[in-house]
Short mmCIF file of C-alpha atoms and ligand atoms in Angstrom, two decimals:
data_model
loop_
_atom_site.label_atom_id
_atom_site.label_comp_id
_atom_site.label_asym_id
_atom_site.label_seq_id
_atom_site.Cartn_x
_atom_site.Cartn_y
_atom_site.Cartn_z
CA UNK A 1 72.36 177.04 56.32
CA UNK A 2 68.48 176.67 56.22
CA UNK A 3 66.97 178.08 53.12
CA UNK A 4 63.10 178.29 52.44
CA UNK A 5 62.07 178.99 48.40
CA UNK A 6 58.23 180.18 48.63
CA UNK A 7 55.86 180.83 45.51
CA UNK A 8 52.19 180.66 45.44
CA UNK A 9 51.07 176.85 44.58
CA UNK A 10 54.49 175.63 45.94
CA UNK A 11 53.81 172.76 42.83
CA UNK A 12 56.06 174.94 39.94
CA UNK A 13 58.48 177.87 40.81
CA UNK A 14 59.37 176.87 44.27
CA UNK A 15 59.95 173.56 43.91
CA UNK A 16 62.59 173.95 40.82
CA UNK A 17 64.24 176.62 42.85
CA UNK A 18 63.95 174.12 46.04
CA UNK A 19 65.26 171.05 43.84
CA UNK A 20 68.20 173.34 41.77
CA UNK A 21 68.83 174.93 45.25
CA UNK A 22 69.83 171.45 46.84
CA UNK A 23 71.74 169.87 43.80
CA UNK A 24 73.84 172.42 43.66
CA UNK A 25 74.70 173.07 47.39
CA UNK A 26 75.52 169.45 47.19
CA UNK A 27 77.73 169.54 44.09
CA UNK A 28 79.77 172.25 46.04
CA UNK A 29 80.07 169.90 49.06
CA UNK A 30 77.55 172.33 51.08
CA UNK A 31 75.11 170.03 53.45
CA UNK A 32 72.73 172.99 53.34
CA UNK A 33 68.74 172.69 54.28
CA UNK A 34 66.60 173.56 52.00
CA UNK A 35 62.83 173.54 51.73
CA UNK A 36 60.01 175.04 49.91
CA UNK A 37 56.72 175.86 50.67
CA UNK A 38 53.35 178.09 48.98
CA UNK A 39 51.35 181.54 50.34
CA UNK A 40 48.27 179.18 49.11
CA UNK A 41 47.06 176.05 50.62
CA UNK A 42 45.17 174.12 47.47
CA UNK A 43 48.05 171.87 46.87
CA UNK A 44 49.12 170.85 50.41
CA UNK A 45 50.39 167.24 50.00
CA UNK A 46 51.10 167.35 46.55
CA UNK A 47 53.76 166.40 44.30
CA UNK A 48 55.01 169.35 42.00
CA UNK A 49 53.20 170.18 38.82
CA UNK A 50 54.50 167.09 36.40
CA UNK A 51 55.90 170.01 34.04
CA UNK A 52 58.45 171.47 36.76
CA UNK A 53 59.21 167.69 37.24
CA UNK A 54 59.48 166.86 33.43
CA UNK A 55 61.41 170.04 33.10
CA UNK A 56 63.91 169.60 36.25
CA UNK A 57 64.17 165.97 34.80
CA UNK A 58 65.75 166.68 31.65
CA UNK A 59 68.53 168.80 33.00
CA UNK A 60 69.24 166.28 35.45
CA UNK A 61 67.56 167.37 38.52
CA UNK A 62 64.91 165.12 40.92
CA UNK A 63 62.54 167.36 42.15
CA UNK A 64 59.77 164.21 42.03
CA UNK A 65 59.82 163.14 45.96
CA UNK A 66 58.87 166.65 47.31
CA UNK A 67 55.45 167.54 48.72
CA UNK A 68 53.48 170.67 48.79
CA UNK A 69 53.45 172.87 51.86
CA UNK A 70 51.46 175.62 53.17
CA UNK A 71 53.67 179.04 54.19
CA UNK A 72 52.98 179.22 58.05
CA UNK A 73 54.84 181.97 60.60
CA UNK A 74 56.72 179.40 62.44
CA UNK A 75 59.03 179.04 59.62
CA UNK A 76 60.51 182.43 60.12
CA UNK A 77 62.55 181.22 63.31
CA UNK A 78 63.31 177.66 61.04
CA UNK A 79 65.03 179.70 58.19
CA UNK A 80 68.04 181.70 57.66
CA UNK A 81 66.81 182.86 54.24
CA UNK A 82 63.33 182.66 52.75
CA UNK A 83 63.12 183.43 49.30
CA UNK A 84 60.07 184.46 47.22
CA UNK A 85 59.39 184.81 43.89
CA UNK A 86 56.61 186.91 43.29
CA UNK A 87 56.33 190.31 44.75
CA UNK A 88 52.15 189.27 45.69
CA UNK A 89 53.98 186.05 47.52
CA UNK A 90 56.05 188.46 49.48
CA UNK A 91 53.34 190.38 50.66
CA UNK A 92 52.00 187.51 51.54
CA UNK A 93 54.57 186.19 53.71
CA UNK A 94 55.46 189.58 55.01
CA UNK A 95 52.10 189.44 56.33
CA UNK A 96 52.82 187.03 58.62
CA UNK A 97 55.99 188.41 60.11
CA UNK A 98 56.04 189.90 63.55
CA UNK A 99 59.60 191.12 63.87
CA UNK A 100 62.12 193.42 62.12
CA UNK A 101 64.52 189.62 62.23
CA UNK A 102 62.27 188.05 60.72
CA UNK A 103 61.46 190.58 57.61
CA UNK A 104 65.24 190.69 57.34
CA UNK A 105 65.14 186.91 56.58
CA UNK A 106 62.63 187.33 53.44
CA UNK A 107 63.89 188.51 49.85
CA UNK A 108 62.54 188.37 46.70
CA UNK A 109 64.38 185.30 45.04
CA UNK A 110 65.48 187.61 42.21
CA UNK A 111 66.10 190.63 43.85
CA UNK A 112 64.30 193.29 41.59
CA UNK A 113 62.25 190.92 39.31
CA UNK A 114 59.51 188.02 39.99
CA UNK A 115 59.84 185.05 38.23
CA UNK A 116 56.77 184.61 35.84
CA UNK A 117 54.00 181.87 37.04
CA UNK A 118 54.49 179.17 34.53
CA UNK A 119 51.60 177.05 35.51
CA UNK A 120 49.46 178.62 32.90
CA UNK A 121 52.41 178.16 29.92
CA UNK A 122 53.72 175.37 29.45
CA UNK A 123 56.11 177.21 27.19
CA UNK A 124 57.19 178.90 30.09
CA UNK A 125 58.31 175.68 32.17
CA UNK A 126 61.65 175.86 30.29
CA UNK A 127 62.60 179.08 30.30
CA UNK A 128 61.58 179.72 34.08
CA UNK A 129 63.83 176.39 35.01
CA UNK A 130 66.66 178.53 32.95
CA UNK A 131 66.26 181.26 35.33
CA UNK A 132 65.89 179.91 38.68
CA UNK A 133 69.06 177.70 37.80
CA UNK A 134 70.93 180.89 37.23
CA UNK A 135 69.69 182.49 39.95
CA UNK A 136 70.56 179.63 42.31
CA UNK A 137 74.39 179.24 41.32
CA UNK A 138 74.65 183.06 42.25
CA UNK A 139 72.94 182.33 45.23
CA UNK A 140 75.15 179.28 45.96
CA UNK A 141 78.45 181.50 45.49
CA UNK A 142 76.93 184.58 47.36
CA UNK A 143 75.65 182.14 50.48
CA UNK A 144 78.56 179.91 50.75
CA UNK A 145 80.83 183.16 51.23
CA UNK A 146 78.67 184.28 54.12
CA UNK A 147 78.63 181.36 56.29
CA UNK A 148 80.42 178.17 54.86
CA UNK A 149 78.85 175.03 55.39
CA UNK A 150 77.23 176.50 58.94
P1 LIG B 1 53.43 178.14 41.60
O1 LIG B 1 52.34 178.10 40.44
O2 LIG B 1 53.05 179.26 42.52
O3 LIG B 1 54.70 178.46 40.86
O4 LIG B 1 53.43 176.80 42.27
C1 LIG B 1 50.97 177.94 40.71
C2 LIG B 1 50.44 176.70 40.92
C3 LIG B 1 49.10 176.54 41.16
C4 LIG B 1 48.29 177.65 41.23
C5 LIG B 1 48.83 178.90 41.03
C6 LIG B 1 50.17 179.06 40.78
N1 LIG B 1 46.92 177.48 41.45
O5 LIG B 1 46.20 178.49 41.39
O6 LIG B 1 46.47 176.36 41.72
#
């Protein structure tokens, strides 16, 4: 299973979801792929923001090692699921698609809601982290039903 989280800056939503994503496939014994990557390019090489890391930190998750990327088309055919968070990111990255397979691949990470930009809040570091956790144990559960361990 390759799985692609995608926000704008890739330095604050994706990255938690990216991080939370991974420890968790791993706690259920899933050796599942999983990536992140932004729409924008200004942080291309970057570590993520040092609130997502402070944040992903104190509930036990390293997110600390992972560098920025920049969205590009080629990652449609790399991925089995890309998820976005925003509904602007997934215009973004809908943009770029060329096929009905690859739309099919992209969903927003929430389904019907966007998770808020936090990079302007700190306040909001926790509370996002909250969310994408949740979000990412459903995902775990919903995935691992689909196509064990593939
Ligand atoms: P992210 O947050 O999309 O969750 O990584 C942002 C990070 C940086 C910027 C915007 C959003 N920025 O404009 O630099």
């Amino acid at each position: 299973m390759k799985i692609l989280m995608v926000c704008l800056g890739n330095i604050c939503r994706s990255p938690l979801a990216h991080g939370i994503m991974k420890h968790l496939a791993e706690e259920a014994g899933l050796d599942w792929e999983v990536h992140s990557a932004g729409t924008g390019d200004w942080h291309v090489g970057d570590p993520p923001d040092r609130r997502a890391i402070a944040v992903a930190k104190q509930y036990g998750v390293d997110i600390s090692r992972q560098r920025a990327q920049h969205f590009h088309a080629a990652m449609f055919d790399q991925y089995d699921h890309i998820f976005v968070m925003d509904r602007s990111n997934y215009q973004n990255v809908l943009r770029l698609a060329n096929s009905e397979e690859h739309r099919a691949k992209v969903r927003l990470f929430l389904g019907d809601d966007e998770v808020p930009d936090p990079y302007y809040d700190n306040a909001m570091f926790d509370p996002v982290y909250t969310m994408v956790r949740a979000r990412c144990q459903t995902l775990v559960d919903e995935l691992m039903h689909v196509n064990k361990n593939a």
